[in-house]
Coordinates of C-alpha atoms in Angstrom, one line a residue:
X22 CA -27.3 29.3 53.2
X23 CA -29.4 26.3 51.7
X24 CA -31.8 25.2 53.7
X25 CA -32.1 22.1 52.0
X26 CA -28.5 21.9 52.3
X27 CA -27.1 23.4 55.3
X28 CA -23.4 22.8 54.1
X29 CA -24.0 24.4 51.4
X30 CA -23.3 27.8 50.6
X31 CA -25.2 29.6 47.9
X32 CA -24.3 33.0 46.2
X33 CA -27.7 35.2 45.4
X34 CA -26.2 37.1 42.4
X35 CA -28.8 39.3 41.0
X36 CA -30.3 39.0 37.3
X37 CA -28.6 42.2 36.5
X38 CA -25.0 41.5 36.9
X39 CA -25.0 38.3 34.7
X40 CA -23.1 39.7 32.0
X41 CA -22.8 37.9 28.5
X42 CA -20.2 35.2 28.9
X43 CA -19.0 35.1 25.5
X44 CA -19.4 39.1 24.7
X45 CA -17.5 39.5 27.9
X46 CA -14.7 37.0 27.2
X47 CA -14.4 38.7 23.8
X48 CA -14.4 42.1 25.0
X49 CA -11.4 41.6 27.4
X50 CA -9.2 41.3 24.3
X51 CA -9.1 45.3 24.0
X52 CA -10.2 46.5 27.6
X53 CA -9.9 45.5 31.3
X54 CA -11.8 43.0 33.1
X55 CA -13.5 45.6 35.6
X56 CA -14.0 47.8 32.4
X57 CA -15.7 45.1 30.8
X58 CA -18.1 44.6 33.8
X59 CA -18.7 48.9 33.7
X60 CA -19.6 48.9 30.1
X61 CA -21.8 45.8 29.7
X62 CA -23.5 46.9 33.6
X63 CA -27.5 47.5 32.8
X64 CA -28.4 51.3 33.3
X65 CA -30.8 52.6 36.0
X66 CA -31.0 54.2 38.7
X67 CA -27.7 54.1 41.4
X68 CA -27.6 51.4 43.4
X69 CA -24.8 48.6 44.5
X70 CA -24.7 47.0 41.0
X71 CA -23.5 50.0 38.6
X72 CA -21.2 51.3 41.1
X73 CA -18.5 52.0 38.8
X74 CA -16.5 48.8 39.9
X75 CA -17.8 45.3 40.0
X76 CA -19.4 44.2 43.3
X77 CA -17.9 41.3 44.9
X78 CA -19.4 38.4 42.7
X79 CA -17.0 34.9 42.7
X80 CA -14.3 36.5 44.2
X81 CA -14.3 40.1 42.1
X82 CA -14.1 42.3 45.7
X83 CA -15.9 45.9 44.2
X84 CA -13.9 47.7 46.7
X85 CA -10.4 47.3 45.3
X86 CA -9.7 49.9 42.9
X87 CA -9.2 49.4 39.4
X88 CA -6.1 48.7 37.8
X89 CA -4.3 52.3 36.9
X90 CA -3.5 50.1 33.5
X91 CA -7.2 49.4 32.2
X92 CA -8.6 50.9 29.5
X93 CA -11.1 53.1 29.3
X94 CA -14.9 51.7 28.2
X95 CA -14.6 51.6 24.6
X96 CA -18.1 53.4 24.3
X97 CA -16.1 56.5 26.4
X98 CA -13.3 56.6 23.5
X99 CA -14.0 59.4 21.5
X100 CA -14.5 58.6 18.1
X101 CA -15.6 55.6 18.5
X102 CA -18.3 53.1 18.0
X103 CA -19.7 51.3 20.7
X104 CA -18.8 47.4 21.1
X105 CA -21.1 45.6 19.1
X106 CA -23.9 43.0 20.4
X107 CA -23.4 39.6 21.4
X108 CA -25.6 38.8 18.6
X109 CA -24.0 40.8 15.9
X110 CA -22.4 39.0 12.9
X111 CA -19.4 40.8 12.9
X112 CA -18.8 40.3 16.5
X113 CA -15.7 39.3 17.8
X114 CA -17.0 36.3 19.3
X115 CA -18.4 35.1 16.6
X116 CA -15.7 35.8 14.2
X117 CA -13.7 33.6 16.6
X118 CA -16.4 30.6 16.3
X119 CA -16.0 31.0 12.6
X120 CA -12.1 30.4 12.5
X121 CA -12.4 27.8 14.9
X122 CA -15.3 25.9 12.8
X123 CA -12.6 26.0 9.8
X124 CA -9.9 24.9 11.5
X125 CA -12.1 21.6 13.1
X126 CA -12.9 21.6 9.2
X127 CA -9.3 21.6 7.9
X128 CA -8.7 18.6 10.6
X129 CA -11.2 16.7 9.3
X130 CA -10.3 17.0 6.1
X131 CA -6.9 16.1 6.4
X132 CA -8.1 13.1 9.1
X133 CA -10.5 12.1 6.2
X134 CA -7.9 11.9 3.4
X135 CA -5.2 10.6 5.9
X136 CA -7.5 7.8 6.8
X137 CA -8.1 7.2 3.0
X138 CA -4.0 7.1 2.2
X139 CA -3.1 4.1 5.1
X140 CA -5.8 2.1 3.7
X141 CA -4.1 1.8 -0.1
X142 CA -1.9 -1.5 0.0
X143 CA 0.8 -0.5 -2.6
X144 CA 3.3 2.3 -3.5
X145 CA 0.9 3.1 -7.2
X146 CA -2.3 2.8 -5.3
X147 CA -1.0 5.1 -2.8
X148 CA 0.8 7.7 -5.7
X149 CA -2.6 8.1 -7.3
X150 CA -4.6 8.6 -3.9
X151 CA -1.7 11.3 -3.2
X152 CA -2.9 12.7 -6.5
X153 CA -6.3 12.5 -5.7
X154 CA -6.5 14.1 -2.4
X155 CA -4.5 16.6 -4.0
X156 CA -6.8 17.4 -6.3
X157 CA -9.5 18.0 -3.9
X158 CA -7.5 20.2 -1.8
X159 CA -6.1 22.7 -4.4
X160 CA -9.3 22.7 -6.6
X161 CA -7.5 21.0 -9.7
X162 CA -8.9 18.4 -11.7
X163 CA -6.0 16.7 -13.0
X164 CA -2.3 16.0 -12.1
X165 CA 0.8 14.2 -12.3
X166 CA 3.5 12.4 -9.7
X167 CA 6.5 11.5 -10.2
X168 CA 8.6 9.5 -8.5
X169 CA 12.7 9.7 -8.6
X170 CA 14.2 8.6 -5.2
X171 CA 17.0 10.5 -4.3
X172 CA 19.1 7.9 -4.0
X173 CA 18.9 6.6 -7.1
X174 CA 17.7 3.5 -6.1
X175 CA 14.2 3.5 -7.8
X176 CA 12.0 2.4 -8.5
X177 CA 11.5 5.2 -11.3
X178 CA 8.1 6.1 -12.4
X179 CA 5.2 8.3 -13.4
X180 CA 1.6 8.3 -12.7
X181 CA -1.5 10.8 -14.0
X182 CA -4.7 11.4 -13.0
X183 CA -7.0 12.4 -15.7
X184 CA -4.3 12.3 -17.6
X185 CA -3.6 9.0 -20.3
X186 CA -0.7 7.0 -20.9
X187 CA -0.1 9.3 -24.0
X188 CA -0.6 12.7 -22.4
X189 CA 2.2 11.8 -19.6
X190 CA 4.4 10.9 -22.9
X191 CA 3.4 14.1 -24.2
X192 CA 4.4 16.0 -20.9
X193 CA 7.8 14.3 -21.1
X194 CA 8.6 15.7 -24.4
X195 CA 9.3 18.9 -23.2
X196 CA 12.2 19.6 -21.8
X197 CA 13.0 18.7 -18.3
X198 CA 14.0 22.5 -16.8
X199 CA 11.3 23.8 -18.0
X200 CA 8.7 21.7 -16.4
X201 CA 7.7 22.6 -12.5
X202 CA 8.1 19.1 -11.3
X203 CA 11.7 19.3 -12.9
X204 CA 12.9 22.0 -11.2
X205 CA 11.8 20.6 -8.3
X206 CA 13.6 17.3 -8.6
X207 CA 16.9 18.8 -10.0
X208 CA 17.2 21.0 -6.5
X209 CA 19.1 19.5 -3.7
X210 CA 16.5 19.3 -0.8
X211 CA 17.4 21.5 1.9
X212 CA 20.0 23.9 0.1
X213 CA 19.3 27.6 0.9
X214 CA 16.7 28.9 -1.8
X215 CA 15.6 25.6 -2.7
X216 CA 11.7 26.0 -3.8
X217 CA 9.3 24.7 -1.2
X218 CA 6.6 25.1 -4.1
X219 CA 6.1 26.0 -7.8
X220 CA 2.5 28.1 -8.8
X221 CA 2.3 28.7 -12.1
X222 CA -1.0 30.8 -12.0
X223 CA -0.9 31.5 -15.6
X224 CA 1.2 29.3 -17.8
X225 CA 0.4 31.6 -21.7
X226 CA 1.0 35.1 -20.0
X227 CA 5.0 34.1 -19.0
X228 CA 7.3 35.3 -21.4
X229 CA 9.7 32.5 -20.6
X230 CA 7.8 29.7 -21.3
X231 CA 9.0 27.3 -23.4
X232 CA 7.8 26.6 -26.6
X233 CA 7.5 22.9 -26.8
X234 CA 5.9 23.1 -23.2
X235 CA 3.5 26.3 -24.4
X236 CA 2.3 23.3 -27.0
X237 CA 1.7 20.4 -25.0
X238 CA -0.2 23.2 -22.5
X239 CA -2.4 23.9 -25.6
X240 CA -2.9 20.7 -26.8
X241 CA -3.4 19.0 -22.8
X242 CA -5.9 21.8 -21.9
X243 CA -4.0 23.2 -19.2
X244 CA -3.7 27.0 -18.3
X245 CA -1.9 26.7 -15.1
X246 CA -0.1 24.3 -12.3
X247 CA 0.9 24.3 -8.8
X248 CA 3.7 21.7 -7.5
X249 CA 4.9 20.8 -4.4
X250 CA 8.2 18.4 -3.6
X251 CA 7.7 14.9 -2.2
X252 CA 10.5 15.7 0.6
X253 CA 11.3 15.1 4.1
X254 CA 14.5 15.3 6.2
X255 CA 14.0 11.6 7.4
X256 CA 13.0 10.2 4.3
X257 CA 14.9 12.6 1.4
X258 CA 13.9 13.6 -1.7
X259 CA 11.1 11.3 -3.1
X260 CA 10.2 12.7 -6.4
X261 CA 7.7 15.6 -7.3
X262 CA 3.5 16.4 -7.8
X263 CA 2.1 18.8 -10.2
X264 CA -1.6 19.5 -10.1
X265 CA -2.8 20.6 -13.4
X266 CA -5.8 23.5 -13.9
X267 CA -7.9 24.2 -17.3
X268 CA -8.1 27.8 -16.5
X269 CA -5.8 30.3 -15.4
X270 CA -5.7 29.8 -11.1
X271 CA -3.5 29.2 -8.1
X272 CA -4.6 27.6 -4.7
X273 CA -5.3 30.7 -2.1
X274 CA -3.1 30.4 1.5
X275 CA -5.7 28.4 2.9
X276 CA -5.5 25.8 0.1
X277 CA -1.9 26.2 0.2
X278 CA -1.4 24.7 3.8
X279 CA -3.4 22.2 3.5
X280 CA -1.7 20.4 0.9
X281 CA 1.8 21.1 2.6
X282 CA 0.5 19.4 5.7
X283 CA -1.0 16.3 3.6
X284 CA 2.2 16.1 1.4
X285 CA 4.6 16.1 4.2
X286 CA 2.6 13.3 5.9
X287 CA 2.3 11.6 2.7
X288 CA 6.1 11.5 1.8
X289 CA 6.2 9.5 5.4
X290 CA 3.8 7.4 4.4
X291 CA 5.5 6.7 0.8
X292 CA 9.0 6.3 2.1
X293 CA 7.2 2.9 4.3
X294 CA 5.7 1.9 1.2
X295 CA 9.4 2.7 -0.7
X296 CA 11.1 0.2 1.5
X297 CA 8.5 -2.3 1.6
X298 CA 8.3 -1.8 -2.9
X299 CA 12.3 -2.7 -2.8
X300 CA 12.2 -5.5 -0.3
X301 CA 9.9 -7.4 -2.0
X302 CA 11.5 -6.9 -5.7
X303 CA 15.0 -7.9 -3.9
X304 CA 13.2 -11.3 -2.4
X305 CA 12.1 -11.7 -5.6
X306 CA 14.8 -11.6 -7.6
X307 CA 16.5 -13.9 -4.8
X308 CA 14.2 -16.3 -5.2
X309 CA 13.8 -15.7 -9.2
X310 CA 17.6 -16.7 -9.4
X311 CA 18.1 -19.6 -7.6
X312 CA 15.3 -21.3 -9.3
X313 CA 15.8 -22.8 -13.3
X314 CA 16.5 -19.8 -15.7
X315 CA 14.7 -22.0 -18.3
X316 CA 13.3 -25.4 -18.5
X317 CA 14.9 -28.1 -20.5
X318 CA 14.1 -29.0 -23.9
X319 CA 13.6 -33.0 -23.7
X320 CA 12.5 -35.2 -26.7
X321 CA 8.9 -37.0 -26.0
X322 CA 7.4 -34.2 -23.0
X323 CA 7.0 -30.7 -23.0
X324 CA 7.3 -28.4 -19.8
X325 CA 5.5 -25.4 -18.5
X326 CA 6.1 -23.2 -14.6
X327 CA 4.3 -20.8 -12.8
X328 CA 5.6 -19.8 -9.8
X329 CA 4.0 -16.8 -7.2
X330 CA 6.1 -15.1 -4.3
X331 CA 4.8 -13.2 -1.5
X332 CA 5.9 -10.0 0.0
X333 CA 8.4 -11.1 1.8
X334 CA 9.8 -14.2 -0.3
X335 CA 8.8 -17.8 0.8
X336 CA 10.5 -21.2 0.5
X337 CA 8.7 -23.1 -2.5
X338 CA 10.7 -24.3 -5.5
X339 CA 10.9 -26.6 -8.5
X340 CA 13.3 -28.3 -10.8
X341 CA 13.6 -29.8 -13.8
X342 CA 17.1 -31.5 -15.1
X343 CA 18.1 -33.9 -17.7
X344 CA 19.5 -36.9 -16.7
X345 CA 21.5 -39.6 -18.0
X346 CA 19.8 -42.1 -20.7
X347 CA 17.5 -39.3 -22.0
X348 CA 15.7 -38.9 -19.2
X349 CA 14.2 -35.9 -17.1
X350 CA 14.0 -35.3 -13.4
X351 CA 11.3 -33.0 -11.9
X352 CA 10.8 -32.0 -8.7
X353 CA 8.8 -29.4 -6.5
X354 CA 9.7 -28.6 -2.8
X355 CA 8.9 -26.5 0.1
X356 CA 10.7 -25.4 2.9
X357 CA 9.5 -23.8 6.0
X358 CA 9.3 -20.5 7.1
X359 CA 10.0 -17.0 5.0
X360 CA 12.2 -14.6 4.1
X361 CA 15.9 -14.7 2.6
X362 CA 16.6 -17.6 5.3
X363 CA 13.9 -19.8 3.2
X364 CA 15.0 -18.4 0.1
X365 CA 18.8 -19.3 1.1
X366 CA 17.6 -22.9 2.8
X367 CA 15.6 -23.7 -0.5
X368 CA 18.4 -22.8 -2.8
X369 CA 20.7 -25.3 -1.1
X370 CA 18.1 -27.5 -0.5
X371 CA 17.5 -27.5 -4.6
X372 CA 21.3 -27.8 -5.2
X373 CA 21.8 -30.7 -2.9
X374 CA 19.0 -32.4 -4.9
X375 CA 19.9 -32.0 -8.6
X376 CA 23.3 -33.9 -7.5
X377 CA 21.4 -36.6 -5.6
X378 CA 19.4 -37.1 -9.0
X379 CA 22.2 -37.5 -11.4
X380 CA 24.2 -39.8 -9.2
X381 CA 20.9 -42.1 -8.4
X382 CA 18.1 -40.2 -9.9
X383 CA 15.8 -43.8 -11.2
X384 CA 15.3 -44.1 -7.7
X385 CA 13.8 -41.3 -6.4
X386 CA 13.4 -42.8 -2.3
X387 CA 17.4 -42.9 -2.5
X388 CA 17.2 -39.1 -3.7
X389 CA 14.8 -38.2 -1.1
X390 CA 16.6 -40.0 1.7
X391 CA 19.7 -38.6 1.0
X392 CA 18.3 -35.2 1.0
X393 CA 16.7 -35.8 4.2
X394 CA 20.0 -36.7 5.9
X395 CA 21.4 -33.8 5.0
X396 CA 18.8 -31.6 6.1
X397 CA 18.8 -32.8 9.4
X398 CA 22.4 -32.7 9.7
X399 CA 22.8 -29.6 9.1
X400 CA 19.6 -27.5 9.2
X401 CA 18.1 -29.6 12.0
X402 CA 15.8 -26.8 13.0
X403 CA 13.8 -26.7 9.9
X404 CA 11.8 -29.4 8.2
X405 CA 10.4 -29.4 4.4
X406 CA 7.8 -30.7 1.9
X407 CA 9.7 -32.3 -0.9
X408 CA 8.2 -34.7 -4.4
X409 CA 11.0 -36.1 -6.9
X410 CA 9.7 -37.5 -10.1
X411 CA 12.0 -39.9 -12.5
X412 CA 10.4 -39.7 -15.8
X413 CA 11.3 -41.9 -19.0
X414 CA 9.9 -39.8 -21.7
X415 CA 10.4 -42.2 -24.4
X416 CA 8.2 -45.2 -22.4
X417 CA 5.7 -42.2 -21.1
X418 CA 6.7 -44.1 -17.6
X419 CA 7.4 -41.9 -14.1
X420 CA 8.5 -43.4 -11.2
X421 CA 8.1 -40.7 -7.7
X422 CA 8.3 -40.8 -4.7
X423 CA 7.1 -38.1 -2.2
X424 CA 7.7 -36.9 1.3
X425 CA 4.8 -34.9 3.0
X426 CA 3.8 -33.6 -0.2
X427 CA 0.5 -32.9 -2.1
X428 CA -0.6 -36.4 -4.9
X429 CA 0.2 -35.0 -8.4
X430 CA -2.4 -34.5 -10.6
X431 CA -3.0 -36.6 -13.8
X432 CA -4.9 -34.5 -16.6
X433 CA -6.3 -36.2 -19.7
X434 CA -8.9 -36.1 -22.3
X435 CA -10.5 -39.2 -20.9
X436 CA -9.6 -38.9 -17.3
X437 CA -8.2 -36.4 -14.7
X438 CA -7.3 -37.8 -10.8
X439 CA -4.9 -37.5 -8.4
X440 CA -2.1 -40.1 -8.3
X441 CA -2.4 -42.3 -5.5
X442 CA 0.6 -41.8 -3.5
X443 CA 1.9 -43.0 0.1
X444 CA 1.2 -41.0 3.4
X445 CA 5.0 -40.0 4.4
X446 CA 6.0 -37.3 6.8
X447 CA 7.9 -34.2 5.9
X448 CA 11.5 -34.6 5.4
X449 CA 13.4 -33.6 8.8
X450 CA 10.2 -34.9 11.4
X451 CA 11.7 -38.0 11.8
X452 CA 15.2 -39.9 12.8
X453 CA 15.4 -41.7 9.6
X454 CA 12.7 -40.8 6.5
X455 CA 11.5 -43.7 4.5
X456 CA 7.8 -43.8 1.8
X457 CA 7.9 -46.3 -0.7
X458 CA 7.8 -45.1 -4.8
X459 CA 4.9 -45.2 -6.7
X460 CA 4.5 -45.7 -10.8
X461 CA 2.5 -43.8 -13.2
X462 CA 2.1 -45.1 -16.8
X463 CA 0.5 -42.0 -18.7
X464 CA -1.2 -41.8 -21.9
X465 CA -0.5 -39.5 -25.0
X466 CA -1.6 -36.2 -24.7
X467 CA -1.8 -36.2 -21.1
X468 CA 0.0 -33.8 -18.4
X469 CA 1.1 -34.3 -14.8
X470 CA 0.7 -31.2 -12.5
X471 CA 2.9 -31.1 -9.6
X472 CA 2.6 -28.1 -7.1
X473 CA 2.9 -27.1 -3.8
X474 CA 0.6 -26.7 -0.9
X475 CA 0.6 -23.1 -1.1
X476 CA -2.1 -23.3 -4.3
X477 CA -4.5 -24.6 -1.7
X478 CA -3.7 -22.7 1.1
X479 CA -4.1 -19.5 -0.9
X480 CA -7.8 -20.4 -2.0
X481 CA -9.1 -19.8 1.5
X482 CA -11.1 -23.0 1.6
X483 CA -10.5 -26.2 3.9
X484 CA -7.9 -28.7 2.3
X485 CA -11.1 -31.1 1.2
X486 CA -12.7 -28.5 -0.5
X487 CA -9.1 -27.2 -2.2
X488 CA -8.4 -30.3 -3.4
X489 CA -12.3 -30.5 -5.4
X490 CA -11.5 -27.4 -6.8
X491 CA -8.3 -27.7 -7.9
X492 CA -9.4 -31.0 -9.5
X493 CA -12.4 -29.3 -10.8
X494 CA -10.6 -26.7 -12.8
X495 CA -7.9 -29.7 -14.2
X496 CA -10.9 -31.4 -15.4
X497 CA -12.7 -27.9 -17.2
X498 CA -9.7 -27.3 -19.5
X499 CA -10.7 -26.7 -22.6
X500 CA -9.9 -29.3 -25.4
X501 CA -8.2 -26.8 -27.3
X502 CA -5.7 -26.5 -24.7
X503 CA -5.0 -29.7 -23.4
X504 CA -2.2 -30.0 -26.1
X505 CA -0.4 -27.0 -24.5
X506 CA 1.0 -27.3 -20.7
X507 CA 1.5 -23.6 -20.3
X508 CA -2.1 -22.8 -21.5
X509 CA -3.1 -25.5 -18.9
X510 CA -1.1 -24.1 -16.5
X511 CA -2.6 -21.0 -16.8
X512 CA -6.0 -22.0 -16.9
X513 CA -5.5 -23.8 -13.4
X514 CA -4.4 -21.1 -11.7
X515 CA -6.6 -18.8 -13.2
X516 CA -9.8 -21.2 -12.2
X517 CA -8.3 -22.5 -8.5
X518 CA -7.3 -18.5 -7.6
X519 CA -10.2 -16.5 -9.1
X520 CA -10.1 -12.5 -9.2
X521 CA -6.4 -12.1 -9.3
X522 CA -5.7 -13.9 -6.0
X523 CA -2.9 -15.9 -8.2
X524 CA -0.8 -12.6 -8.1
X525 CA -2.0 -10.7 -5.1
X526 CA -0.1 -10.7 -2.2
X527 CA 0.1 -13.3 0.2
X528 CA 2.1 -14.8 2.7
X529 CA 2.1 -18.4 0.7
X530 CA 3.6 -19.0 -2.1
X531 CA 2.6 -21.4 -5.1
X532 CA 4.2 -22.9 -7.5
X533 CA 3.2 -25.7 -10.7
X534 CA 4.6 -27.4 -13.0
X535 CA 3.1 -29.3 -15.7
X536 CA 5.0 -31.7 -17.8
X537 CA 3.1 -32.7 -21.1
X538 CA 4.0 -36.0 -22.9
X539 CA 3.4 -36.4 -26.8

């Protein structure tokens, strides 16, 4: 009993009957429990604690007998050699630290790379960390993927690490069945035999190489390959990775599993990445379609467009139609919302307004009104951004009118502002939508940029601070370009969105057009 705890009972158990935890543990793999006690009990003279049984320590009871099924001390096995010490290298404690030290190792590894793969943003960045991580895992230094959905819907394509544009167009040369990642794409996925894996250990000692691929081995630098599928039951067949070595090798079992485990959570990963790749070339091409397959040609003004999507397809457009007595409408828009439901409003949106502006086009309020009225008949739960521009070439004259829309932009050699337009609300805000028109006489040589708001929204900065540097980078065009509106063009977005945020992804869109009279 405790006497500084009186409810507390403590057990008195001798120095001599605390056995080796671990070296116990181990040793009850091949002998009894009670055994285990008997061989590891210290030796001296006879007393309670090598009795030949266990005393009754945390609920052992040394008078029960011993099981008739335990094993005999291993030390009393003839022939034998006696169980090693805890401390021994080889002991089997410690070869069961080591396997459990490489497994936590494996995890990590494969937590590590994982980690690495959800971060890349796109299907290529994500094919060549596949082929990367790859690399590391199988001891190669070079590689190939290639990707051929099963379903034929694409996209197609092939990507090499440490391998050049021309080395892949070497590798192609050679015939398809006789290439690893071939054989592997040419197999229906799941079919009894199909191979889970091709290892070539030694591509120059196989009498059935082929020659054309025994030449581009030789002239790549490559000895031998491994391969795995890019396969899963939810996802199907994917396409194919081939890991290239210089010398003659093959990844060992460990390597082996590794890489099975990484590619099978990879092909998850690049299935996601699949969907997203095809979504966003469909909203695309949606988009693409219902906006002018080519600009007009138009005596006395010259025309350029850029126009950026995101992801998931937005609702900015543009137009630009010849109208009656030689002259040319333009017009850029924006409808709310994203998605093929913008992309569907905007294209009817764009349609309704080309007939507006041929039946009363020279007065661009009457086109905007009407446009209005019909958006809030019959899409009353959206609103949009729209800016109709009635330009005489021949006279240099423009007569627009705008509703919720950003000014346009006048670009000269002697001057570059915004034109002053009226504050008007967006079109479908109101009951009845009504902004005065404004006129703009330009000079020669000069261009009007019109755009959306998604070119300053997709800078980052506060709409003051857009504005000054989309002004800023109209008024730093270089002379030698201010003759040509799609150099201008370029040379805006290029200044405004800096570091390729023109064509990275984004959830707004932008579009400009410049129009560049003689």
């Amino acid at each position: 009993m405790d006497t500084r705890n009186p409810g507390r009972t403590m057990l008195d158990i001798p120095s001599r009957v605390r056995v080796h935890v671990e070296t116990l543990l181990a040793a009850q793999n091949d002998m009894g429990v009670c055994d285990a006690f008997e061989q590891y009990a210290p030796v001296g003279k006879p007393d309670a604690m090598n009795a030949p049984h266990p005393p009754k320590v945390a609920g052992i009871d040394s008078t029960v007998p011993s099981p008739a099924h335990t094993v005999a001390p291993a030390s009393a096995v003839p022939g034998t050699s006696p169980v090693p010490p805890p401390n021994a290298p080889n002991a089997p404690g410690a070869l069961l630290q080591d396997r459990l030290a490489g497994w936590v190792s494996d995890l990590t590894t494969l937590h590590e790379l994982t980690e690495r793969l959800a971060r890349t943003g796109s299907l290529q960045e994500a094919l060549t960390e596949l082929l990367r991580a790859g690399a590391t895992l199988v001891g190669a230094r070079r590689g190939l993927v290639v990707l051929e959905p099963g379903d034929g819907l694409g996209p197609d394509t092939t990507i090499g690490l440490g391998l050049a544009r021309a080395d892949l167009g070497h590798i192609e040369t050679v015939p398809r069945s006789a290439m690893s990642y071939g054989k592997l794409l040419d197999t229906t996925v799941g079919l009894p035999g199909a191979p889970c894996e091709i290892a070539e250990p030694d591509l120059f000692a196989e009498d059935g190489l082929h020659p054309r691929h025994r030449e581009v081995a030789a002239r790549l630098g490559y000895a031998a390959c491994y391969a795995l599928p890019l396969a899963s039951d939810a996802a199907g067949r994917l396409g194919a990775a081939v890991w290239l070595y210089d010398e003659p090798a093959e990844p060992a079992e460990r390597q082996r599993h590794l890489v099975g485990l990484y590619a099978r959570h990879a092909t998850e990963y690049l299935a996601r990445l699949l969907e997203v790749e095809r979504t966003r070339a469909c909203m695309a091409t949606m988009a693409e379609e219902l906006l002018p397959s080519r600009l007009p040609r138009v005596a006395g003004v010259r025309l350029a467009a850029r126009h950026r999507t995101g992801p998931r397809g937005g609702g900015d457009w543009y137009d630009a139609l010849p109208l009656p007595d030689a002259a040319l409408g333009l017009a850029v828009g924006s409808v709310t919302g994203s998605g093929p439901s913008a992309i569907a409003a905007m294209g009817r949106l764009r349609a309704s307004l080309r007939a507006y502006a041929v039946m009363e086009g020279e007065d661009p309020v009457a086109v905007l009104s009407d446009l209005e009225l019909l958006l809030r008949l019959t899409e009353p739960a959206r609103s949009a951004t729209a800016l109709f521009a009635y330009c005489e070439p021949a006279l240099r004259k423009i007569t627009l009118a705008g509703a919720g829309h950003c000014p346009p932009l006048l670009v000269g050699e002697r001057r570059t502002e915004f034109v002053e337009t009226s504050v008007s609300a967006p079109l479908g805000m109101l009951a009845c939508w009504e902004a005065p028109s404004v006129e703009l006489q330009a000079e020669p040589g000069e261009t009007v940029l019109l755009y959306t708001d998604g070119l300053l929204h997709r800078t980052g900065d506060p709409t003051d601070r857009a504005f000054a540097r989309l002004h800023s980078a109209a008024a730093r065009v270089p002379k030698a370009l201010r003759h040509d509106p799609d150099a201008i063009a370029d040379h805006v977005l290029r200044t405004v969105l800096p570091d390729g945020l023109d064509a990275a992804d984004s959830e707004e869109d932008v579009v400009l057009l410049a129009a560049h009279f003689e």
